[in-house]
Tab-separated table of C-alpha atoms in Angstrom:
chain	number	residue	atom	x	y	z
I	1	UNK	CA	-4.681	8.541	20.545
I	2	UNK	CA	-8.375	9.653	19.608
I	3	UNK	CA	-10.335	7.241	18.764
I	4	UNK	CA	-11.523	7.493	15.507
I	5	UNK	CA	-15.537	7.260	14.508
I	6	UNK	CA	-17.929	7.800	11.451
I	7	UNK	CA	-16.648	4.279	10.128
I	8	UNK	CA	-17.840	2.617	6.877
I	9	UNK	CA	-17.783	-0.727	5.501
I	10	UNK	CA	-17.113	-1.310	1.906
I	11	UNK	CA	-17.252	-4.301	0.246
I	12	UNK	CA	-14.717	-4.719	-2.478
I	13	UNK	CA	-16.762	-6.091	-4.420
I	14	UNK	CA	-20.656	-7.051	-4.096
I	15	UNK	CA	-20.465	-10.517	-0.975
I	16	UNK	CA	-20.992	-13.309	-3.033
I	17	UNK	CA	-21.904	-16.547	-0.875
I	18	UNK	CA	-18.523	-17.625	-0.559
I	19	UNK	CA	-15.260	-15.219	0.142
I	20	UNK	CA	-13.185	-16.203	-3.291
I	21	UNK	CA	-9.669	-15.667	-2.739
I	22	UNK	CA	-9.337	-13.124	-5.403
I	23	UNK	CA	-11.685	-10.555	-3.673
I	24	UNK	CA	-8.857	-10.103	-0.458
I	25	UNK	CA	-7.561	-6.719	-0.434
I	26	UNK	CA	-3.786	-6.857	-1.296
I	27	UNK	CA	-3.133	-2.944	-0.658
I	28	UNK	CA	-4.312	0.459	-0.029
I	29	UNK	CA	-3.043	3.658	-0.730
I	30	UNK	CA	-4.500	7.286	-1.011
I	31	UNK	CA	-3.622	9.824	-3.329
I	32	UNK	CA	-1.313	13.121	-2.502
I	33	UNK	CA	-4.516	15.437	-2.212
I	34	UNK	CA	-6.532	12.383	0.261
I	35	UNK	CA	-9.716	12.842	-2.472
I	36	UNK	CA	-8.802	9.206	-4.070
I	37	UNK	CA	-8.353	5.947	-2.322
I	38	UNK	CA	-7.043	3.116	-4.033
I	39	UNK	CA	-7.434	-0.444	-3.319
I	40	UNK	CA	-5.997	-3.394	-5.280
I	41	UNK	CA	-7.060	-7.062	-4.757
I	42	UNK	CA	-5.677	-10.605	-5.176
I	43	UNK	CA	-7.870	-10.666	-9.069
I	44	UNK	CA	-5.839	-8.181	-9.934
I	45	UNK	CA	-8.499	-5.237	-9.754
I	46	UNK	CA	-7.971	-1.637	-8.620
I	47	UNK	CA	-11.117	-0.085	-7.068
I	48	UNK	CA	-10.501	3.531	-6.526
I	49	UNK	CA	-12.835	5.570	-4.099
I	50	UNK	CA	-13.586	9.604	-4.319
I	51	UNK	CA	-14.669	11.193	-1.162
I	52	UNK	CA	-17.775	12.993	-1.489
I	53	UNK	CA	-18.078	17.114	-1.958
I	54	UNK	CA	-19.360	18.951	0.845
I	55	UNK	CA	-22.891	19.887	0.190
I	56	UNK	CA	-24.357	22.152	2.885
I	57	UNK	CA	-27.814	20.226	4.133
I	58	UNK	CA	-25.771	17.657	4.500
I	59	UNK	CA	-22.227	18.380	6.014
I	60	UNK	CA	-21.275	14.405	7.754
I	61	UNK	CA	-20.897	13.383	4.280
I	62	UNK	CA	-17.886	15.370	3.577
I	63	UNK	CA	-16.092	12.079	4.580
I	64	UNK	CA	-17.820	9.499	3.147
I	65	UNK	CA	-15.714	7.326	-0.021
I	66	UNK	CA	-17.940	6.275	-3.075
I	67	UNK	CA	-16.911	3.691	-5.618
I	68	UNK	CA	-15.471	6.451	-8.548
I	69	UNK	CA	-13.625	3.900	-11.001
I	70	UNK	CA	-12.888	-0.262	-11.118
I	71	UNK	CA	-10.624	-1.405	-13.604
I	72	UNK	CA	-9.030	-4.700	-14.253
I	73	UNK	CA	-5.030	-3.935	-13.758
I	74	UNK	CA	-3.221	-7.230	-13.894
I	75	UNK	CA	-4.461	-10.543	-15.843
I	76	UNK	CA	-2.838	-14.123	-14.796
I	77	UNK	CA	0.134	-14.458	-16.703
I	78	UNK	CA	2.008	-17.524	-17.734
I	79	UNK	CA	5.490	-17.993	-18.541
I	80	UNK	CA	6.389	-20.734	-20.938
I	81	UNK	CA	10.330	-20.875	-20.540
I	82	UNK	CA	10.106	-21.489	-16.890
I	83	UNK	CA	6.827	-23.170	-16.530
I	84	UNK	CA	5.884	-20.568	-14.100
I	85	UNK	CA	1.806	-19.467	-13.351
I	86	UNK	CA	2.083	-15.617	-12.345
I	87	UNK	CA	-0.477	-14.170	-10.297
I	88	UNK	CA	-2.882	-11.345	-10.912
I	89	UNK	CA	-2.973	-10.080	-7.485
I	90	UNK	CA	-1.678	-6.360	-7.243
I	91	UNK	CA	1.307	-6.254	-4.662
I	92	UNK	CA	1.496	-2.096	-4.618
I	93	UNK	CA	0.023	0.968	-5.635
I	94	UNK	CA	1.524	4.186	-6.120
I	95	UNK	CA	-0.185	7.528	-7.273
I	96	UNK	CA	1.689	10.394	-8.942
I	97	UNK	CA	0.504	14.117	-8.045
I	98	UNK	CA	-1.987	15.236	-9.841
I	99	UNK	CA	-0.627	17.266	-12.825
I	100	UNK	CA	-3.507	17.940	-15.108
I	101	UNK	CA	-7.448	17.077	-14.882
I	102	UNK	CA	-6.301	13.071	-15.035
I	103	UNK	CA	-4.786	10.672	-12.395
I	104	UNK	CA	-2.073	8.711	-12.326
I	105	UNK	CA	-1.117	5.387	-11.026
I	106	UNK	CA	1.075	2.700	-10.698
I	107	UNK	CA	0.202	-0.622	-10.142
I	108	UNK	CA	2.449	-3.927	-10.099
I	109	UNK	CA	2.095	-7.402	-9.300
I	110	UNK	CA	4.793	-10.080	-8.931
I	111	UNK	CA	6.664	-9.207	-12.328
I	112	UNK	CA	5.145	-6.123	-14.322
I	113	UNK	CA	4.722	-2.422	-13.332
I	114	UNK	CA	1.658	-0.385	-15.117
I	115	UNK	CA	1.075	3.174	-15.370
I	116	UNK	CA	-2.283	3.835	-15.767
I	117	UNK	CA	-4.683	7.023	-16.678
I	118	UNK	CA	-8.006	7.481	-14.726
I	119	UNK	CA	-9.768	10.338	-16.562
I	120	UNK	CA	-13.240	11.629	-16.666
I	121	UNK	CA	-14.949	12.097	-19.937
I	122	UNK	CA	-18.373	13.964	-20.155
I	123	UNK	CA	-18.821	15.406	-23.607
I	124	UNK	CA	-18.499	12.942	-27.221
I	125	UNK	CA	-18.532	14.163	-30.645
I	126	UNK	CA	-20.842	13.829	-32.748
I	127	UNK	CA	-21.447	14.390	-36.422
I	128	UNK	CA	-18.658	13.461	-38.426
I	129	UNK	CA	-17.910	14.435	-42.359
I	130	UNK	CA	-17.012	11.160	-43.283
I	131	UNK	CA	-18.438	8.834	-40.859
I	132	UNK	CA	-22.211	8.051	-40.299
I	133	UNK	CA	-23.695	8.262	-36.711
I	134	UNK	CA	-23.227	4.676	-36.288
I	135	UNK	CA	-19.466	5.414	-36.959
I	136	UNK	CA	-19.207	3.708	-40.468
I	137	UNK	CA	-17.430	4.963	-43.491
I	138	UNK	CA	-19.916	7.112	-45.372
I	139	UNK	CA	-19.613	6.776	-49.092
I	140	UNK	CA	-17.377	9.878	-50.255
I	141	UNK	CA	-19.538	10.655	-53.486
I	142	UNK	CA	-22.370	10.614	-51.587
I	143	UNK	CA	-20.915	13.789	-49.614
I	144	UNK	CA	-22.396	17.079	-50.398
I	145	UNK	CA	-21.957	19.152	-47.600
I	146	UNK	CA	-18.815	19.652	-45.124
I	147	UNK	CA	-20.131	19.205	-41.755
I	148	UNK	CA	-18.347	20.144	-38.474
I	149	UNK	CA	-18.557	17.472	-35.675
I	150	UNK	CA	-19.844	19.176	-32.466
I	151	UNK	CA	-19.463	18.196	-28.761
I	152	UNK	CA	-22.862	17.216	-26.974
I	153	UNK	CA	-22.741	16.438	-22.868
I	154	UNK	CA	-23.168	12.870	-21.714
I	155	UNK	CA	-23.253	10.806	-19.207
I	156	UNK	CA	-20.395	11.251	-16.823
I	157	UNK	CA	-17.822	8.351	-17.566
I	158	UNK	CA	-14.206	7.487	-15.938
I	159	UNK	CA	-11.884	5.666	-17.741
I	160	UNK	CA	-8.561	3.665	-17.226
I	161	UNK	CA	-6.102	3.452	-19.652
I	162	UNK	CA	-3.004	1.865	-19.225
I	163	UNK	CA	-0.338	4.398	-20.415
I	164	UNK	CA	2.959	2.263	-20.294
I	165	UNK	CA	4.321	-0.960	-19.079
I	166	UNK	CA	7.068	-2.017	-17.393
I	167	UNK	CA	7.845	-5.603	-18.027
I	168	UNK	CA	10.430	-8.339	-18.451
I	169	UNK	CA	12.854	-7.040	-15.667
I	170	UNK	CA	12.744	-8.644	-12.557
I	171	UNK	CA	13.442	-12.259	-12.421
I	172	UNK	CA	12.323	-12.384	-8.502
I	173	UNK	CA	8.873	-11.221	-7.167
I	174	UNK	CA	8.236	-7.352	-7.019
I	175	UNK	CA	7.746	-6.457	-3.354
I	176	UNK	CA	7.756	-2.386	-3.856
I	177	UNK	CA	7.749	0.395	-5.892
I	178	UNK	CA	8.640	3.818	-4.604
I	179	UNK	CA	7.937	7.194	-7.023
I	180	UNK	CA	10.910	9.329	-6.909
I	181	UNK	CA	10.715	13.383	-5.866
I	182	UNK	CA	11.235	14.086	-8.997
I	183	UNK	CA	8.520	12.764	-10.550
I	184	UNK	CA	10.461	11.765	-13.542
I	185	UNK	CA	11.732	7.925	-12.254
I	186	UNK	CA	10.810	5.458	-9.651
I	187	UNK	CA	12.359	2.243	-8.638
I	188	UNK	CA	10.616	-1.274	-8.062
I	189	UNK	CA	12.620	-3.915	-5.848
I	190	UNK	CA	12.140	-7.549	-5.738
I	191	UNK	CA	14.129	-10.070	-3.110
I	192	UNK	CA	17.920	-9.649	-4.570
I	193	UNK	CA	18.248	-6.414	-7.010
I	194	UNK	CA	16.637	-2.898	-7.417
I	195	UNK	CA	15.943	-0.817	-10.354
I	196	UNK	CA	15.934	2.256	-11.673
I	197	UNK	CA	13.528	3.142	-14.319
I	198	UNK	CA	11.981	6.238	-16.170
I	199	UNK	CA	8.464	7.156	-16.422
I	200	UNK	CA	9.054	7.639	-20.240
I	201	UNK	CA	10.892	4.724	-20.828
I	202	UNK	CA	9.594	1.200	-20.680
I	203	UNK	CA	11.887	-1.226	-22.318
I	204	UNK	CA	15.253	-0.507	-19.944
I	205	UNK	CA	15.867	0.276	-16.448
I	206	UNK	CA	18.904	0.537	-14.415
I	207	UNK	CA	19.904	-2.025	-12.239
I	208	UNK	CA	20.879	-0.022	-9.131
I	209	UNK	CA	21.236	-2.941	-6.180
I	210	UNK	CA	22.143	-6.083	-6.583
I	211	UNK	CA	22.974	-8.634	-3.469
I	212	UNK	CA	22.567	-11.891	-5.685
I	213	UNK	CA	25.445	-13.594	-4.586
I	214	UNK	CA	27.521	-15.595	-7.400
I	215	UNK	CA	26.463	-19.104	-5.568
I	216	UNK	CA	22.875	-18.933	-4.509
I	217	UNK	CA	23.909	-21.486	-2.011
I	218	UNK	CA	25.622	-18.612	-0.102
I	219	UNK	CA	22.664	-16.379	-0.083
I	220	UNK	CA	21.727	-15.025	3.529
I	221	UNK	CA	19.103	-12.611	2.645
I	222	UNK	CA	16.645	-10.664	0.515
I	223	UNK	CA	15.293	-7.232	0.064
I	224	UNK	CA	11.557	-6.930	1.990
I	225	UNK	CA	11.112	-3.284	1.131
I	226	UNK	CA	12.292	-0.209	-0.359
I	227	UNK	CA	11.491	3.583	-0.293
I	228	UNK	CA	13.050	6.842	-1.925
I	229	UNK	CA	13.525	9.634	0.660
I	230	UNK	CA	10.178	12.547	0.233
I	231	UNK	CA	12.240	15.194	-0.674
I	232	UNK	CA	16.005	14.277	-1.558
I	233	UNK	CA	15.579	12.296	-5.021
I	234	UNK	CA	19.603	10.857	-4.802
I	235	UNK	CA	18.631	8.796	-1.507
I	236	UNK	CA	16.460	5.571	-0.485
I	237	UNK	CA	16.310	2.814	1.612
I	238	UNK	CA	16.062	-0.522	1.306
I	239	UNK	CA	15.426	-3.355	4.566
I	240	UNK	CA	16.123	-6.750	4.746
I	241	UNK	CA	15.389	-10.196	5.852
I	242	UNK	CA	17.421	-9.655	8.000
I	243	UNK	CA	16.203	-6.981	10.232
I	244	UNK	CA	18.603	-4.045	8.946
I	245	UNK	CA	18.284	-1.215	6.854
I	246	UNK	CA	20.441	0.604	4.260
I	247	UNK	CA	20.631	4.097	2.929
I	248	UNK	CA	22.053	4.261	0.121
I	249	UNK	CA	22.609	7.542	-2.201
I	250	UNK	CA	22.794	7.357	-5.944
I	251	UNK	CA	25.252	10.266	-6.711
I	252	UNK	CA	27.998	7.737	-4.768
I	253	UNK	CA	28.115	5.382	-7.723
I	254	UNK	CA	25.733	3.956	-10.153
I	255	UNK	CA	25.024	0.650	-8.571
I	256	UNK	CA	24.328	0.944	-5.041
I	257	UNK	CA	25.993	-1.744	-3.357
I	258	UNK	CA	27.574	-0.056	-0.648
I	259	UNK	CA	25.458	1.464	1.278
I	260	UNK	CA	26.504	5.255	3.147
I	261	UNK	CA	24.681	4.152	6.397
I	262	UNK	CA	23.350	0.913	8.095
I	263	UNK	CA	21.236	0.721	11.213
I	264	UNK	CA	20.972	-2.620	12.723
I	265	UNK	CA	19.785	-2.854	16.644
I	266	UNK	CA	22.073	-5.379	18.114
I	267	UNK	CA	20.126	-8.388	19.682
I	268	UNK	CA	19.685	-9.127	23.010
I	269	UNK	CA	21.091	-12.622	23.696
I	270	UNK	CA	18.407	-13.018	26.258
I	271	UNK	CA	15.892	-13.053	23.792
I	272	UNK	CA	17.349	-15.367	21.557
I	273	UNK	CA	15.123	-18.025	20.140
I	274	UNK	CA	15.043	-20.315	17.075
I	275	UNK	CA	12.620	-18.107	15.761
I	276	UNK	CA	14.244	-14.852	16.086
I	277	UNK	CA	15.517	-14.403	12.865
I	278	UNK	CA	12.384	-14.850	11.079
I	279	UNK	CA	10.876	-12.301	13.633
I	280	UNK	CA	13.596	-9.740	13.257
I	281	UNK	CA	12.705	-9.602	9.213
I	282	UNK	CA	11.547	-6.290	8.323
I	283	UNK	CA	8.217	-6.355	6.766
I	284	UNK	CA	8.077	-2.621	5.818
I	285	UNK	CA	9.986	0.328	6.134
I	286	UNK	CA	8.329	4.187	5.598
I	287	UNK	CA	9.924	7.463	5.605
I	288	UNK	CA	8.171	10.123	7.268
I	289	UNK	CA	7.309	12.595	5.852
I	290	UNK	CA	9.486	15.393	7.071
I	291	UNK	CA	12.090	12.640	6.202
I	292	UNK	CA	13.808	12.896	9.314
I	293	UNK	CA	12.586	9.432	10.571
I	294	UNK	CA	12.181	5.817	8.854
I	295	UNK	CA	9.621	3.380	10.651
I	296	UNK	CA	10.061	-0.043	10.307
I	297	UNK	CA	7.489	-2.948	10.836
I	298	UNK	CA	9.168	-6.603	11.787
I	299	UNK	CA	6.958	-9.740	13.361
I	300	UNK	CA	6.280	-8.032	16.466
I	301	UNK	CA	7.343	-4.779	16.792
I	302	UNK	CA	7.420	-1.036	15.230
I	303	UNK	CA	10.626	1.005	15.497
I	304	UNK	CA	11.044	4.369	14.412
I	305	UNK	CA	14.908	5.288	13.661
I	306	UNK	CA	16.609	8.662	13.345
I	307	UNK	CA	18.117	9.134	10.006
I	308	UNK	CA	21.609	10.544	11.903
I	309	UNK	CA	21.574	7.266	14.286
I	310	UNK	CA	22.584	4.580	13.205
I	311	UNK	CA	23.067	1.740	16.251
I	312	UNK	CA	19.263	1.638	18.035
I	313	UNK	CA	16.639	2.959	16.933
I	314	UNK	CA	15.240	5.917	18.835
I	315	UNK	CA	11.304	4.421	19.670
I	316	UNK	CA	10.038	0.771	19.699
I	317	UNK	CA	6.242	0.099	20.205
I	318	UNK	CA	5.501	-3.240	21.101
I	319	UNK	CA	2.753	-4.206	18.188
I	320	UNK	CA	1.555	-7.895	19.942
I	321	UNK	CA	4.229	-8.704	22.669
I	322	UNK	CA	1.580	-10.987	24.009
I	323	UNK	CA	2.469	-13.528	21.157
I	324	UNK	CA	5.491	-13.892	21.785
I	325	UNK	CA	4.721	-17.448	23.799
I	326	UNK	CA	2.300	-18.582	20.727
I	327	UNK	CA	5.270	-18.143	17.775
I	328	UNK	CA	5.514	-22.305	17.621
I	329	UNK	CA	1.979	-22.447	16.651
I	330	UNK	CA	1.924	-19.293	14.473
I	331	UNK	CA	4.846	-21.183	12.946
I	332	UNK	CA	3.265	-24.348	12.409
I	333	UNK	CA	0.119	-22.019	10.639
I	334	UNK	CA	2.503	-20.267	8.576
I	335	UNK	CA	1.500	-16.852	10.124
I	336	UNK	CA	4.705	-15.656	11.342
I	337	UNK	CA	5.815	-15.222	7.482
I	338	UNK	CA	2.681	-12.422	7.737
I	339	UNK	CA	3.881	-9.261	6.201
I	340	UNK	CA	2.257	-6.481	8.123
I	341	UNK	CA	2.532	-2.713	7.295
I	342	UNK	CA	3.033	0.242	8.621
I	343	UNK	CA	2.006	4.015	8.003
I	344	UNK	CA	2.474	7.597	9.825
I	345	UNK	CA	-0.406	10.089	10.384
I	346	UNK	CA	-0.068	13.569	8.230
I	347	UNK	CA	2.186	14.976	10.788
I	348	UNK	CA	4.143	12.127	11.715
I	349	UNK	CA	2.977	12.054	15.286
I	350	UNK	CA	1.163	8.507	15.295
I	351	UNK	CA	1.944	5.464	13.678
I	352	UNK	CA	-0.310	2.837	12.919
I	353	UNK	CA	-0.251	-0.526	12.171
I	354	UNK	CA	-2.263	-3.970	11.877
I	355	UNK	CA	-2.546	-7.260	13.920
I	356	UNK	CA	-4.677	-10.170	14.111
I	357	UNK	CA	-8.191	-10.897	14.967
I	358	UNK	CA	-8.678	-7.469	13.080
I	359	UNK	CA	-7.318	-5.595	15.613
I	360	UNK	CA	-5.128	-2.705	14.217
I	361	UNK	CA	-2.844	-0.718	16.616
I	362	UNK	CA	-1.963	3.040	17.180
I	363	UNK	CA	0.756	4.739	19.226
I	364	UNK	CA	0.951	8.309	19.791
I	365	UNK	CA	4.656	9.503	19.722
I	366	UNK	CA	4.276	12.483	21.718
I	367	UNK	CA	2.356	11.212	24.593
I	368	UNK	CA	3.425	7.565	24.391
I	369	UNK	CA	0.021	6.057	24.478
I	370	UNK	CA	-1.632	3.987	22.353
I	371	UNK	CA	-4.925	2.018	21.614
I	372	UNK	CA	-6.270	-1.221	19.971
I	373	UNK	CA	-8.984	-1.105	17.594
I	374	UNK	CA	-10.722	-3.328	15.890
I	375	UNK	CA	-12.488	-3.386	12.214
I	376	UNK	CA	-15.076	-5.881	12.067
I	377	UNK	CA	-18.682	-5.366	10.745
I	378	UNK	CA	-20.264	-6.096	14.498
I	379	UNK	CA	-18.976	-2.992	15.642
I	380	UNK	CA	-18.575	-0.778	12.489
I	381	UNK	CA	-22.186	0.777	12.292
I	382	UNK	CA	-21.950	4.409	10.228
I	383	UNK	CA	-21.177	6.881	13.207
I	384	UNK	CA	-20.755	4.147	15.587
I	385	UNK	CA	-17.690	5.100	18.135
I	386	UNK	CA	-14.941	1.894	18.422
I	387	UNK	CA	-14.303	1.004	21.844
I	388	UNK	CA	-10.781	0.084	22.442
I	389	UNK	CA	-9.680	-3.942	22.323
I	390	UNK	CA	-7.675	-5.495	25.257
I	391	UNK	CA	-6.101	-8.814	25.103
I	392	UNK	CA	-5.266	-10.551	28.218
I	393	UNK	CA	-2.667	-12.627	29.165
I	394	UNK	CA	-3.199	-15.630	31.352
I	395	UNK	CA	-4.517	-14.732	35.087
I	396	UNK	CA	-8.090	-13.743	35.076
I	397	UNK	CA	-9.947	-12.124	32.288
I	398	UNK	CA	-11.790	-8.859	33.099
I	399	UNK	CA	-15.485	-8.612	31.101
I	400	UNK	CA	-14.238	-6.691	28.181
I	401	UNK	CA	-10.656	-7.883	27.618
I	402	UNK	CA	-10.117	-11.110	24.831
I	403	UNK	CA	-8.407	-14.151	25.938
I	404	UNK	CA	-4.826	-14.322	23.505
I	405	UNK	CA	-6.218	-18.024	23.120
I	406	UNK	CA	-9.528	-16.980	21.220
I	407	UNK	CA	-7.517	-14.373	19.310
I	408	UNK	CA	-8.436	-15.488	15.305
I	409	UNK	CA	-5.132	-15.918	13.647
I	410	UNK	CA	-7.185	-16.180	9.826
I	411	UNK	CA	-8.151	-12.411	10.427
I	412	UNK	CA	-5.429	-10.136	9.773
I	413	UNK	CA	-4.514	-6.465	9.382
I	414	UNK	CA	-2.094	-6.122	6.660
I	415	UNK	CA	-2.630	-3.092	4.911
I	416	UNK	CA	-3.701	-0.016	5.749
I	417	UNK	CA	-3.413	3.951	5.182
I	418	UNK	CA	-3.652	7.496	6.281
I	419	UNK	CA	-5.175	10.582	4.702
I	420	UNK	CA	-2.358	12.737	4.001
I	421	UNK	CA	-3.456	15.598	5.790
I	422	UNK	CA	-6.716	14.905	8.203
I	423	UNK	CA	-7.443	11.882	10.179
I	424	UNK	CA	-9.100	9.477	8.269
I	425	UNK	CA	-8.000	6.051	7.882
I	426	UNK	CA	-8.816	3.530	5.607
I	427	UNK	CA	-8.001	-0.177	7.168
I	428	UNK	CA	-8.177	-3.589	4.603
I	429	UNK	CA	-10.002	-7.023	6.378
I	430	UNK	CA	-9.504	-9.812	4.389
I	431	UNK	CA	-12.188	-8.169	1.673
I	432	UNK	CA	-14.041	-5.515	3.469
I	433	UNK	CA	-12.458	-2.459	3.119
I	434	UNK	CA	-13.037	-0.205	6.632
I	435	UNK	CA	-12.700	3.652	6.523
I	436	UNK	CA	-12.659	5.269	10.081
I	437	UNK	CA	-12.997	9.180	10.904
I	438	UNK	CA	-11.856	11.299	13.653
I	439	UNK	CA	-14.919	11.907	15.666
I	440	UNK	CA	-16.473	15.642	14.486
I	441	UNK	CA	-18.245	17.543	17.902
């Protein structure tokens, strides 16, 4: 795996003297073309990036992100008839292609889905027949003379408009949405049902999964994740709690509770522990994007299955085997409930996903090596080439490998994504938002 360079550190937001809790990064995403970037945070704001035009004195900055539009999605919520505080903080985003000169996006947080509009406006009208310039109401007898309002340039301004929103649906957390092929629907999925819903329609959706047993006493697991295939719009997944997966295909039946194919790896009773069934929940599942393959992320590993194989998957990368002995104290500090995610490159040849102590991992499918990175301001200087991370494991500790004792458990890799087409990733720390480029001879 080449190690990427050029690396910038953005802020979310300008460091205050304290981190506040609302300024951690909650998800990343980039748009179809790889211009945008969109982050979302736990005070509900989207900051969306634009990478910069190539200008030709100055050709490294063809890769550089600059702040291009921050909006306030989501506002704390409260909700009287169960007493319940919902957060602000943005679980997903989603971007639509680009149809016109505007952008599209979808943003949700525990309980409602938003559309919004990011647009650019440079030109306002001005002159009006029956409004002064201050926009009053200009007395009509006072009117002598029809004038024709004209468009003069300005300033160059970006707005965000929410378009539609999708509320009152889910009584469960929203842990995904997933835009549809065909551009027309998308689903979002909390722990026990999935639904259906129409761009153009905001006050019904169709409830197609539903595993909420009829005693919640028998209940034995929840939806994690959920993704329509890239190209068939009949055919998703969804993964569970319980470390499996289901495709399921709409044109079977309207609600999709029987699935047409299930791939569970069966355990290995050698490994069994008490804490293998929290480690075996799936904390993401992708499609790539031939949609041959679907990657899944669980606790400590990354498997990539085969869409006609259904018993093993076909590659496993070990993420942080080295753990493995520490998952009583990671327990005890509530990381092992850590929902880390996963993403392919452009061509679906390397995976990547994050870890702790800000470490983020890649693994090269083709030649079966991979590398440890890590995205901390010490070593991110502008053009500054990462070194790969070790972490060793008892015995003796060369000079540039980390003890798996000092790892820092409070600094974690959740999110992260990949340009659609070039190698440029954009990594989320906490509230620093790292992007890293392929180094350019």
């Amino acid at each position: 795996v080449k190690c990427t360079s050029k690396s910038r550190v953005i802020p979310h937001k300008p460091p205050a003297t304290a981190l506040s809790d609302s300024d951690i990064i909650s998800t990343v995403e980039f748009n179809h073309t790889g211009e945008l970037l969109a982050t979302g945070d736990k005070g509900g704001r989207v900051v969306i990036f634009q990478r910069e035009q190539e200008s030709k004195n100055q050709p490294h900055r063809r890769g550089e992100y600059n702040v291009y539009s921050t909006f306030q999605s989501h506002e704390p919520e409260f909700d009287y008839l169960k007493s319940l505080e919902i957060e602000e903080k943005i679980n997903k985003i989603r971007w639509l292609p680009q149809q016109n000169a505007a952008y599209f996006l979808l943003s949700t947080n525990d309980k409602t889905v938003k559309l919004w509009k990011v647009s650019e406006r440079d030109k306002r009208p001005e002159g009006y027949n029956l409004k002064d310039e201050d926009g009053r109401l200009r007395d009509p007898s006072m009117i002598t003379m029809l004038r024709v309002p004209v468009l003069r340039p300005m300033d160059l301004m970006v707005e965000a408009t929410p378009r539609r929103v999708f509320a009152n649906a889910h009584t469960y957390h929203i842990n995904s949405i997933s835009v549809n092929s065909d551009y027309e629907t998308y689903m979002s999925a909390d722990d026990l049902r999935i639904n259906l819903w129409n761009f153009e329609i905001t006050n019904q959706s169709f409830n197609i999964v539903d595993i909420k047993p009829a005693n919640m006493e028998e209940l034995t697991e929840v939806i994690t994740a959920a993704e329509f295939h890239p190209h068939h719009c009949n055919t998703f997944v969804y993964s569970s709690s319980k470390g499996t997966i289901r495709l399921c295909d709409m044109r079977a039946s309207a609600l999709c509770d029987r699935h047409s194919k299930f791939f569970e790896e069966p355990e290995d009773p050698s490994n069994r522990s008490f804490f293998s069934e929290i480690i075996s929940s799936i904390s993401d599942v992708k499609f790539s994007h031939s949609g041959r393959y679907i990657m899944t992320r669980d606790y400590l590993t990354v498997k990539v299955w085969d869409l006609n194989m259904e018993n093993r998957p076909i590659e496993t990368y070990q993420v942080h085997d080295y753990l493995r002995s520490k998952l009583c104290s990671l327990y005890e500090n509530d990381c092992i409930f850590d929902k880390f995610e996963c993403v392919w490159n452009g061509s679906d040849s390397v995976i990547m996903t994050g870890s702790y102590n800000n470490f983020f991992r890649m693994f090269d499918r083709n030649t079966k090596r991979d590398v440890t990175l890590e995205a901390s301001r010490e070593n991110s200087k502008p053009r500054a080439i990462l070194k790969p991370r070790k972490v060793c494991v008892g015995g003796k500790r060369r000079k540039d490998e980390i003890s798996v004792d000092s790892l820092d458990f409070s600094k974690k890799i959740l999110h992260t994504a990949w340009h659609p087409s070039e190698n440029i990733i954009a990594v989320a720390a906490t509230n620093n938002l790292y992007i890293f480029q392929d180094k350019v001879n």
